[in-house]
Coordinates of C-alpha atoms in Angstrom, one line a residue:
M7 CA -4.2 3.1 27.2
T8 CA -0.5 2.3 27.4
D9 CA 0.2 5.9 28.4
P10 CA -1.3 6.4 31.9
N11 CA -2.3 9.9 31.0
P12 CA -5.4 10.2 28.9
Y13 CA -3.8 13.2 27.1
P14 CA -0.1 13.9 26.5
K15 CA 1.4 16.1 29.1
V16 CA 3.8 17.7 26.7
D17 CA 3.6 20.6 24.3
Y18 CA 2.6 19.8 20.8
G19 CA 1.0 21.5 17.7
Y20 CA 1.6 25.2 17.5
N21 CA 3.6 25.2 20.7
I22 CA 6.4 23.3 19.1
N23 CA 7.9 25.1 16.0
S24 CA 11.2 23.3 15.5
P25 CA 11.2 19.7 16.5
D26 CA 13.4 17.2 14.7
V27 CA 10.2 15.5 13.3
L28 CA 7.0 17.3 12.5
I29 CA 3.9 15.4 11.4
I30 CA 1.1 17.2 9.5
G31 CA -2.3 15.5 9.9
A32 CA -5.4 16.5 8.1
G33 CA -7.7 14.8 10.6
I34 CA -8.5 15.4 14.2
S35 CA -6.8 12.2 15.5
V36 CA -4.2 9.7 14.6
G37 CA -5.2 6.6 12.7
G38 CA -5.3 7.8 9.0
T39 CA -7.6 5.4 7.1
W40 CA -8.9 4.1 10.4
N41 CA -9.9 7.5 11.5
D42 CA -11.6 8.5 8.3
N43 CA -13.3 5.3 7.1
I44 CA -15.5 2.5 8.1
Y45 CA -13.3 -0.3 6.8
P46 CA -13.2 -4.1 7.1
G47 CA -10.6 -5.1 9.6
F48 CA -7.6 -7.2 8.8
L49 CA -6.2 -10.2 10.6
S50 CA -5.5 -8.6 13.9
H51 CA -2.1 -10.1 14.9
L52 CA -0.7 -9.0 11.5
Y53 CA -2.2 -5.6 11.9
S54 CA 0.0 -4.6 14.7
F55 CA 3.6 -3.3 14.5
S56 CA 6.3 -5.8 14.9
F57 CA 7.9 -3.6 17.6
E58 CA 4.6 -3.0 19.4
P59 CA 2.5 -6.3 19.5
N60 CA -1.0 -6.2 20.9
P61 CA -2.0 -9.3 22.8
H62 CA -5.4 -7.9 23.6
W63 CA -7.1 -8.0 20.2
T64 CA -10.7 -9.2 20.9
R65 CA -11.4 -10.7 17.4
E66 CA -9.5 -12.3 14.6
Y67 CA -10.8 -9.4 12.4
P68 CA -11.2 -6.4 14.7
G69 CA -13.4 -3.4 13.8
Q70 CA -12.3 0.1 12.9
E71 CA -12.7 1.3 16.4
E72 CA -10.4 -1.3 17.9
I73 CA -7.7 -0.7 15.3
Q74 CA -7.8 3.0 15.8
D75 CA -7.7 2.6 19.6
Y76 CA -4.5 0.5 19.1
L77 CA -2.9 3.2 17.0
I78 CA -3.8 5.9 19.5
Q79 CA -2.2 3.8 22.2
V80 CA 1.0 3.5 20.1
A81 CA 1.0 7.3 19.5
H82 CA 0.7 7.9 23.3
K83 CA 3.4 5.4 24.2
Y84 CA 5.9 6.9 21.8
Q85 CA 4.9 10.5 22.6
L86 CA 4.1 11.3 19.0
Y87 CA 1.5 13.9 19.8
R88 CA 4.1 16.5 20.6
H89 CA 5.2 16.2 16.9
I90 CA 1.7 16.3 15.3
R91 CA -0.2 19.3 14.0
F92 CA -3.8 18.2 13.4
N93 CA -6.4 19.8 11.3
S94 CA -3.8 20.8 8.8
S95 CA -3.1 19.8 5.2
V96 CA -0.1 20.2 2.9
Q97 CA -0.9 22.4 -0.2
E98 CA 2.5 22.5 -1.8
A99 CA 6.1 21.5 -1.1
R100 CA 8.9 23.1 -3.0
W101 CA 12.7 22.3 -2.9
D102 CA 14.8 25.4 -2.6
D103 CA 17.9 24.9 -4.7
V104 CA 19.8 27.7 -3.0
K105 CA 19.0 26.8 0.7
Q106 CA 18.9 23.1 -0.2
R107 CA 15.8 22.6 2.0
W108 CA 12.2 21.9 1.5
Q109 CA 9.6 24.7 2.0
T110 CA 6.2 23.2 2.7
I111 CA 3.0 25.2 2.6
V112 CA 0.4 24.1 5.1
E113 CA -3.2 25.1 5.4
R114 CA -4.9 25.0 8.8
H115 CA -8.5 24.1 9.1
G116 CA -11.2 25.0 11.6
G117 CA -8.9 27.1 13.9
N118 CA -8.4 30.6 15.1
E119 CA -7.3 32.3 11.9
V120 CA -6.7 35.6 13.6
E121 CA -4.2 34.1 16.0
H122 CA -2.5 31.5 13.8
G123 CA -3.3 32.3 10.2
D124 CA -4.8 30.1 7.6
V125 CA -1.6 29.3 5.8
Y126 CA 2.0 29.0 7.0
S127 CA 5.2 27.4 5.8
I128 CA 7.7 24.9 7.3
Q129 CA 11.3 24.4 6.3
S130 CA 12.9 21.0 6.5
E131 CA 15.9 19.0 5.3
F132 CA 13.8 16.0 4.4
L133 CA 10.2 15.5 3.4
V134 CA 8.2 12.3 3.8
S135 CA 4.7 11.6 2.3
A136 CA 2.6 9.2 4.3
V137 CA -0.7 9.9 2.7
G138 CA -0.8 6.5 1.0
Q139 CA -3.2 5.3 -1.7
L140 CA -6.5 5.3 0.2
S141 CA -6.9 8.9 1.3
T142 CA -8.8 10.9 -1.3
P143 CA -12.4 9.8 -2.1
K144 CA -13.4 9.1 -5.6
Y145 CA -16.8 10.3 -6.7
P146 CA -18.6 8.6 -9.6
S147 CA -19.5 10.5 -12.7
I148 CA -23.2 9.8 -13.0
K149 CA -25.7 12.0 -14.8
G150 CA -27.9 14.0 -12.4
L151 CA -26.0 13.0 -9.2
E152 CA -26.1 16.6 -8.0
S153 CA -29.8 16.9 -8.5
F154 CA -30.7 14.3 -5.9
R155 CA -32.7 15.9 -3.1
G156 CA -32.2 13.2 -0.6
R157 CA -29.0 12.7 1.4
T158 CA -25.8 11.8 -0.4
M159 CA -22.6 10.7 1.4
H160 CA -19.4 9.0 0.4
S161 CA -18.4 6.0 2.5
A162 CA -15.1 7.7 3.4
R163 CA -16.9 10.8 4.7
W164 CA -19.6 9.1 6.8
D165 CA -22.2 11.3 8.6
W166 CA -23.0 9.7 11.9
S167 CA -25.6 12.3 12.7
Y168 CA -27.9 11.0 9.9
D169 CA -30.4 8.4 11.1
L170 CA -30.6 5.4 8.7
R171 CA -33.5 3.7 10.5
D172 CA -36.6 3.0 8.3
K173 CA -35.0 4.7 5.3
N174 CA -34.9 3.7 1.6
I175 CA -31.2 3.4 1.0
G176 CA -29.2 3.0 -2.2
I177 CA -25.5 2.1 -2.2
I178 CA -23.4 2.4 -5.3
G179 CA -20.5 0.0 -5.3
T180 CA -19.7 -3.5 -4.2
G181 CA -16.1 -3.3 -3.1
A182 CA -14.5 -3.9 0.2
T183 CA -16.1 -1.0 2.0
A184 CA -19.6 -1.8 0.6
A185 CA -19.2 -5.4 1.7
Q186 CA -19.1 -4.2 5.3
I187 CA -21.7 -1.4 5.1
I188 CA -24.3 -3.5 3.3
P189 CA -24.9 -6.1 6.1
E190 CA -25.0 -3.4 8.8
V191 CA -27.4 -1.0 7.2
S192 CA -29.7 -3.8 6.0
Q193 CA -30.6 -4.5 9.6
I194 CA -32.1 -1.1 10.3
C195 CA -33.3 0.3 6.9
K196 CA -36.7 -0.1 5.3
K197 CA -35.3 -0.9 1.9
L198 CA -31.7 -1.3 0.5
V199 CA -30.8 -1.3 -3.2
V200 CA -27.3 -2.4 -4.0
F201 CA -26.1 -1.1 -7.4
Q202 CA -23.6 -3.5 -8.8
R203 CA -21.5 -2.8 -11.8
T204 CA -19.3 -6.0 -11.6
P205 CA -19.5 -8.9 -9.1
A206 CA -16.6 -9.6 -6.8
W207 CA -14.8 -12.8 -5.7
V208 CA -15.6 -13.4 -2.1
M209 CA -13.7 -15.6 0.3
P210 CA -14.9 -16.8 3.8
R211 CA -13.8 -14.6 6.6
H212 CA -13.8 -17.1 9.5
D213 CA -14.0 -14.2 12.0
A214 CA -14.3 -15.2 15.6
P215 CA -13.8 -13.7 19.1
I216 CA -10.4 -14.2 20.8
S217 CA -11.1 -15.5 24.2
R218 CA -9.9 -13.7 27.3
M219 CA -7.8 -16.8 28.1
R220 CA -6.0 -16.6 24.7
Q221 CA -5.4 -12.9 25.3
E222 CA -3.8 -13.6 28.6
I223 CA -1.7 -16.4 27.1
Y224 CA -0.5 -14.0 24.4
K225 CA 0.3 -11.4 27.0
H226 CA 2.2 -13.6 29.5
I227 CA 3.8 -16.1 27.0
P228 CA 5.0 -13.9 24.1
W229 CA 6.5 -16.9 22.3
V230 CA 2.9 -18.3 21.8
R231 CA 1.7 -15.0 20.3
R232 CA 4.8 -14.7 18.0
R233 CA 4.2 -18.3 16.9
Y234 CA 0.6 -17.5 16.1
R235 CA 1.6 -14.4 14.2
A236 CA 4.2 -16.3 12.2
R237 CA 1.6 -18.9 11.2
L238 CA -0.7 -16.1 9.9
M239 CA 2.2 -14.7 8.0
D240 CA 3.0 -18.1 6.5
F241 CA -0.6 -18.5 5.3
R242 CA -0.8 -15.1 3.8
E243 CA 2.5 -15.5 2.0
S244 CA 1.4 -18.9 0.7
T245 CA -1.5 -17.2 -1.1
F246 CA 0.9 -15.1 -3.2
D247 CA 0.9 -17.5 -6.2
A248 CA -2.9 -17.8 -6.0
A249 CA -3.3 -14.1 -6.1
F250 CA -0.5 -13.3 -8.6
D251 CA -0.2 -16.1 -11.1
P252 CA -3.3 -17.0 -13.1
N253 CA -1.7 -20.3 -14.3
S254 CA -0.8 -21.6 -10.9
T255 CA -2.6 -24.6 -9.3
K256 CA -3.2 -22.5 -6.2
H257 CA -5.1 -20.0 -8.3
E258 CA -7.6 -22.6 -9.4
L259 CA -7.8 -24.0 -5.9
V260 CA -8.7 -20.7 -4.2
S261 CA -11.1 -19.9 -7.1
G262 CA -12.9 -23.1 -6.2
I263 CA -13.0 -22.2 -2.5
S264 CA -14.7 -18.9 -3.4
R265 CA -17.2 -20.6 -5.7
Q266 CA -18.0 -23.1 -3.0
H267 CA -18.4 -20.3 -0.4
M268 CA -21.1 -18.8 -2.6
M269 CA -22.8 -22.2 -3.0
N270 CA -22.8 -22.8 0.7
Q271 CA -24.3 -19.4 1.5
L272 CA -26.7 -19.3 -1.4
P273 CA -27.8 -22.9 -1.8
G274 CA -30.5 -24.4 -3.9
S275 CA -32.0 -24.0 -7.4
W276 CA -34.1 -21.0 -6.1
N277 CA -30.9 -19.0 -5.6
A278 CA -29.5 -19.8 -9.0
P279 CA -30.5 -16.4 -10.5
L280 CA -28.9 -14.6 -7.7
R281 CA -25.7 -16.7 -7.9
E282 CA -25.5 -15.9 -11.6
K283 CA -25.6 -12.2 -10.9
L284 CA -22.9 -12.6 -8.3
T285 CA -20.5 -14.8 -10.3
P286 CA -17.5 -12.9 -11.6
H287 CA -16.5 -13.4 -15.2
Y288 CA -12.9 -12.4 -14.7
P289 CA -9.9 -14.1 -13.1
F290 CA -9.7 -14.5 -9.3
S291 CA -7.7 -11.7 -7.7
C292 CA -7.5 -9.3 -10.7
K293 CA -9.7 -7.0 -8.6
R294 CA -9.6 -6.8 -4.8
I295 CA -11.0 -9.9 -3.2
L296 CA -13.8 -9.5 -0.6
V297 CA -13.5 -11.4 2.7
S298 CA -16.9 -11.7 4.3
D299 CA -19.3 -14.3 5.9
D300 CA -22.4 -12.1 5.8
Y301 CA -22.3 -10.4 2.4
Y302 CA -24.0 -13.1 0.4
P303 CA -26.7 -13.8 3.0
T304 CA -27.6 -10.1 3.2
L305 CA -28.2 -9.9 -0.5
N306 CA -30.8 -12.7 0.0
Q307 CA -32.8 -10.7 2.5
G308 CA -36.4 -9.6 1.7
N309 CA -35.6 -5.9 2.1
V310 CA -32.5 -6.0 -0.1
T311 CA -32.4 -5.8 -3.9
L312 CA -29.3 -6.4 -6.0
E313 CA -29.6 -4.2 -9.1
T314 CA -27.3 -5.2 -11.9
E315 CA -28.8 -3.1 -14.7
S316 CA -26.7 0.0 -15.7
I317 CA -27.6 3.3 -14.1
D318 CA -29.1 5.8 -16.6
E319 CA -29.3 8.8 -14.3
V320 CA -29.9 10.0 -10.8
T321 CA -33.1 12.0 -10.4
P322 CA -34.2 14.3 -7.6
T323 CA -36.0 11.4 -5.9
G324 CA -33.8 8.3 -6.7
V325 CA -32.0 6.3 -9.4
C326 CA -33.3 5.4 -12.8
M327 CA -31.9 2.4 -14.6
K328 CA -31.3 1.9 -18.4
D329 CA -34.3 -0.5 -18.6
G330 CA -36.6 2.2 -17.1
T331 CA -36.7 0.8 -13.5
M332 CA -37.0 3.5 -10.9
H333 CA -35.8 3.2 -7.4
D334 CA -37.1 5.9 -5.0
L335 CA -34.5 6.6 -2.3
D336 CA -34.0 8.7 0.8
I337 CA -30.2 8.4 0.9
L338 CA -27.5 7.5 -1.6
I339 CA -24.3 6.0 -0.2
L340 CA -21.3 6.2 -2.6
A341 CA -19.0 3.3 -1.8
T342 CA -16.9 4.1 -4.9
G343 CA -13.4 4.0 -3.4
F344 CA -10.5 6.4 -3.7
R345 CA -8.4 8.1 -6.3
T346 CA -5.8 5.4 -5.8
T347 CA -3.6 6.2 -8.9
D348 CA -3.6 10.0 -8.3
F349 CA -0.7 9.7 -5.9
L350 CA -0.2 12.6 -3.4
Y351 CA -3.3 14.4 -4.8
P352 CA -4.0 17.3 -4.4
M353 CA -0.5 18.2 -3.1
R354 CA 1.9 19.9 -5.5
I355 CA 5.5 18.6 -5.1
N356 CA 8.3 20.5 -7.0
G357 CA 11.8 19.2 -6.7
A358 CA 15.2 20.4 -7.9
D359 CA 15.3 22.8 -10.8
G360 CA 11.5 23.2 -10.5
H361 CA 11.0 19.5 -11.4
C362 CA 7.2 18.9 -11.0
L363 CA 6.2 15.5 -9.7
E364 CA 2.7 15.8 -11.1
D365 CA 4.1 16.3 -14.6
A366 CA 6.6 13.5 -14.2
W367 CA 3.7 11.2 -13.3
A368 CA 1.3 12.3 -16.1
K369 CA 1.6 8.9 -17.8
G370 CA 1.6 6.9 -14.5
A371 CA 3.2 7.2 -11.1
S372 CA 6.4 5.3 -10.5
A373 CA 9.2 5.4 -7.9
Y374 CA 12.4 3.6 -7.0
L375 CA 11.3 0.9 -4.5
G376 CA 8.1 2.8 -4.3
I377 CA 10.0 5.3 -2.1
T378 CA 12.2 7.8 -3.9
V379 CA 11.9 9.7 -7.2
P380 CA 14.6 11.2 -9.5
G381 CA 14.6 15.0 -9.5
I382 CA 13.0 15.1 -6.0
P383 CA 15.9 15.3 -3.5
N384 CA 15.6 14.3 0.2
F385 CA 12.2 12.9 -0.3
G386 CA 10.5 9.5 0.5
M387 CA 7.1 7.9 0.4
L388 CA 5.3 5.4 2.5
Y389 CA 2.8 3.2 0.6
G390 CA 4.0 4.8 -2.7
P391 CA 3.6 3.5 -6.3
N392 CA 3.7 -0.3 -6.7
T393 CA 3.9 -1.2 -3.1
N394 CA 0.3 -2.3 -2.4
L395 CA -0.2 -5.9 -1.3
A396 CA -3.4 -7.7 -2.5
Y397 CA -3.0 -10.6 0.0
N398 CA -1.1 -9.5 3.1
S399 CA -0.9 -6.7 5.6
L400 CA 0.4 -3.4 4.5
I401 CA 2.0 -2.9 7.9
L402 CA 4.8 -5.2 6.6
Q403 CA 5.5 -2.9 3.7
I404 CA 5.3 0.3 5.7
E405 CA 7.7 -0.9 8.3
A406 CA 10.2 -1.9 5.6
Q407 CA 9.8 1.5 4.0
S408 CA 10.2 3.3 7.3
L409 CA 13.5 1.7 8.0
Y410 CA 14.7 2.5 4.5
I411 CA 13.7 6.2 4.7
N412 CA 15.0 6.5 8.2
T413 CA 18.5 5.5 6.9
L414 CA 18.3 8.3 4.3
I415 CA 17.1 10.8 6.9
S416 CA 19.9 9.8 9.3
A417 CA 22.5 10.5 6.7
V418 CA 21.0 13.9 5.8
L419 CA 20.6 15.0 9.5
G420 CA 24.0 13.5 10.4
A421 CA 25.6 15.8 7.8
K422 CA 23.7 18.8 9.1
R423 CA 24.9 18.2 12.7
R424 CA 28.5 18.3 11.3
G425 CA 27.8 21.6 9.6
M426 CA 27.6 20.0 6.2
T427 CA 24.9 19.4 3.6
L428 CA 23.7 16.2 1.8
Q429 CA 21.2 15.7 -1.0
L430 CA 20.0 12.3 -2.1
Q431 CA 17.9 11.3 -5.1
P432 CA 17.9 8.0 -7.1
K433 CA 19.8 7.9 -10.4
P434 CA 17.4 8.0 -13.4
E435 CA 19.0 4.9 -14.9
V436 CA 18.6 2.9 -11.6
F437 CA 15.0 4.1 -11.3
K438 CA 14.1 3.1 -14.9
A439 CA 15.8 -0.3 -14.7
Y440 CA 13.9 -1.1 -11.5
N441 CA 10.5 -0.1 -12.9
R442 CA 11.1 -2.1 -16.1
V443 CA 11.5 -5.2 -14.0
V444 CA 8.4 -4.4 -11.9
Q445 CA 6.2 -3.8 -14.9
S446 CA 7.6 -6.8 -16.7
R447 CA 6.6 -9.1 -13.8
L448 CA 3.2 -7.4 -13.4
A449 CA 2.4 -7.8 -17.1
R450 CA 2.3 -11.6 -16.4
S451 CA 0.1 -11.3 -13.4
T452 CA -3.6 -11.7 -12.8
F453 CA -3.9 -8.0 -12.2
A454 CA -3.0 -7.3 -15.9
D455 CA -5.9 -9.3 -17.3
P456 CA -7.4 -7.1 -20.1
N457 CA -10.9 -8.1 -19.2
C458 CA -10.5 -6.7 -15.7
T459 CA -10.7 -3.1 -14.6
S460 CA -9.6 -2.3 -11.1
W461 CA -8.1 0.4 -8.9
F462 CA -4.8 -1.4 -9.4
K463 CA -4.6 0.2 -12.8
D464 CA -4.5 3.9 -13.9
E465 CA -6.4 5.4 -16.8
H466 CA -3.8 4.1 -19.2
G467 CA -4.1 0.5 -18.1
R468 CA -0.7 0.6 -16.3
I469 CA -0.5 -1.1 -12.9
T470 CA 0.8 1.6 -10.6
T471 CA -0.4 0.5 -7.2
T472 CA 0.5 -3.1 -6.6
W473 CA 3.9 -4.8 -5.8
C474 CA 5.1 -7.5 -8.2
G475 CA 6.2 -10.0 -5.5
S476 CA 5.6 -11.3 -2.0
A477 CA 5.9 -9.2 1.1
I478 CA 9.1 -11.1 2.1
Q479 CA 10.6 -10.3 -1.3
Y480 CA 9.9 -6.6 -0.8
Q481 CA 11.4 -6.7 2.7
E482 CA 14.5 -8.3 1.4
R483 CA 14.8 -5.7 -1.4
T484 CA 14.5 -2.8 1.0
N485 CA 16.5 -3.9 4.0
F486 CA 19.6 -2.0 2.7
V487 CA 20.5 1.3 1.1
D488 CA 23.0 1.0 -1.8
W489 CA 24.4 4.5 -1.9
A490 CA 25.6 3.8 -5.5
D491 CA 21.9 3.9 -6.5
F492 CA 21.8 7.6 -5.7
E493 CA 22.9 10.9 -7.2
I494 CA 24.6 12.5 -4.2
S495 CA 25.5 16.1 -3.8
G496 CA 26.3 18.6 -1.1
T497 CA 29.4 19.2 1.0
A498 CA 29.2 15.7 2.6
A499 CA 28.8 13.9 -0.8
E500 CA 32.2 12.3 -1.0
E501 CA 31.6 10.5 2.3
Y502 CA 28.7 8.6 0.8
R503 CA 29.7 8.2 -2.9
N504 CA 32.2 5.5 -2.0
K505 CA 30.4 4.2 1.0
A506 CA 29.4 0.5 1.2
P507 CA 25.7 -0.3 1.3
T508 CA 24.1 0.2 4.7
R509 CA 22.3 -2.9 5.8
W510 CA 20.1 -3.8 8.8
R511 CA 18.4 -7.0 9.9
R512 CA 15.1 -7.7 8.3
V513 CA 12.2 -8.0 10.6
V514 CA 11.4 -11.7 10.3
E515 CA 7.7 -12.4 10.7
E516 CA 7.5 -15.9 9.1
T517 CA 8.0 -19.2 10.8
Q518 CA 11.7 -20.1 11.1
I519 CA 11.4 -23.5 12.8
S520 CA 8.8 -26.3 12.5
D521 CA 6.0 -26.8 15.1
R522 CA 7.8 -30.0 16.2
M523 CA 11.1 -28.2 16.8
A524 CA 9.2 -25.4 18.6
I525 CA 7.6 -27.9 20.9
L526 CA 10.8 -29.7 21.6
Y527 CA 12.5 -26.3 22.2
G528 CA 9.8 -25.3 24.7
L529 CA 10.0 -28.7 26.5
G530 CA 13.7 -28.3 26.6
I531 CA 13.4 -24.9 28.3
L532 CA 11.0 -26.3 30.8
G533 CA 13.3 -29.2 31.4
I534 CA 16.2 -27.0 32.1
G535 CA 14.2 -24.9 34.4
A536 CA 12.9 -27.9 36.3
A537 CA 16.4 -29.4 36.6
A538 CA 17.8 -26.1 37.9
L539 CA 15.0 -25.9 40.5
Y540 CA 15.7 -29.5 41.5
A541 CA 19.4 -28.9 41.8
G542 CA 18.8 -25.8 43.9
R543 CA 16.7 -27.8 46.3
I544 CA 19.4 -30.5 46.7
F545 CA 22.0 -27.8 47.3
L546 CA 19.9 -26.1 50.0
Y547 CA 19.2 -29.5 51.6
R548 CA 22.9 -30.4 51.8
F549 CA 23.8 -27.0 53.0

């Protein structure tokens, strides 16, 4: 670990009751999604923070364990543990109009209730939600599911104590999580039945180990690592048109790559029936794209059955299909995703004048820049409404949001240190105008296709999860706070009502110079170094 101590040598949790920053975590460790879920990894050098690069990724697509290890190292290095209360969940947060502070109700799990109590409250000047969109499991509504006498588990609540060897396993869902689970469990189970509702577009993964030599180069020559990360960023940003615009030439190009990937992995006329079952009949990228090199081959194994008939009901011994086919099972894995459009669920957030966020979002969640909401003062969100990326790393979005929220927090706490108060919330007209533009752009996107249902849309068909532009466009939109966008109150209000926008330098990840110029620059540096060394030798000789 980066921190030489295996455990933090500072007080944290209940020993610290009034730090400047307090983090409430429902789990037993840092990592969020990577602590709770078995998830496909992302391109490793884009899945590290810009301020804390990791030269030691062992694969292009590292697994859950390696990503979580990295996040733990970051938490140790920046001494975050002293600010975290684990095994705790927020039940409710309410803005106090008189005290002009948040009162947050927290429930503690699995602890000594006699000593600490089940429920307690925290007061703060600012409240940030970092629960994201992939936190609360979504369970399918299937007749008889509760009657199944075998083992049932959601992919986000995996039970490692259960032995899958030589079992008859059914998995409901063919999304990103299922695409990772299916190849793994197929190697040890007796039988695997994959229940598919709709097929997915699949792209080649091209995963490979990162050699020890490359790791050492990335460590000792940071410029090479930064260059590699920039090229990954360039590639991912170049796929925006393909993922977003159904009429672009890139969209047809990547659709063809996906179709060829299937043909390469399931060749021949004998695989034609299987290819037909796996061929999507909706536009590329309107659902989340799977990235896998072993998903298709697994479905062609002798012990694996792809079931495309609709499920009629779950019985005590298995799953019965609409056509009468019965699959006897020992375990049923629910890879059915998350309640992505139920933002902040099940927390209850009440803002100024009792303004209830759940009521405001009854017809679909929305926020200004995906971060702030009218009627909810001194509040910000990470990975909020309309900030998801379908083609690039969310770390890019989260860093941009963190810088924006930190600017708001700095203003509020700065006023407090001067004995003053400050409340910030976006103006309703600014909020509405922004979201009109977002929804207008999304209406022309692949995600809006009426033939496609996905977790990008809420129950009303409104796209509430995904951003309407590229990652760079979002970074550029959020690298300043325009104070004129906010309703500002409190004793320090006048200072900010006429204040010019606060700007900061955007974290530039993409390539800024060509490969040729980079090589010439590197050679130039080497040349200068060699010349300086040679000149030094001449000087010493003459002396």
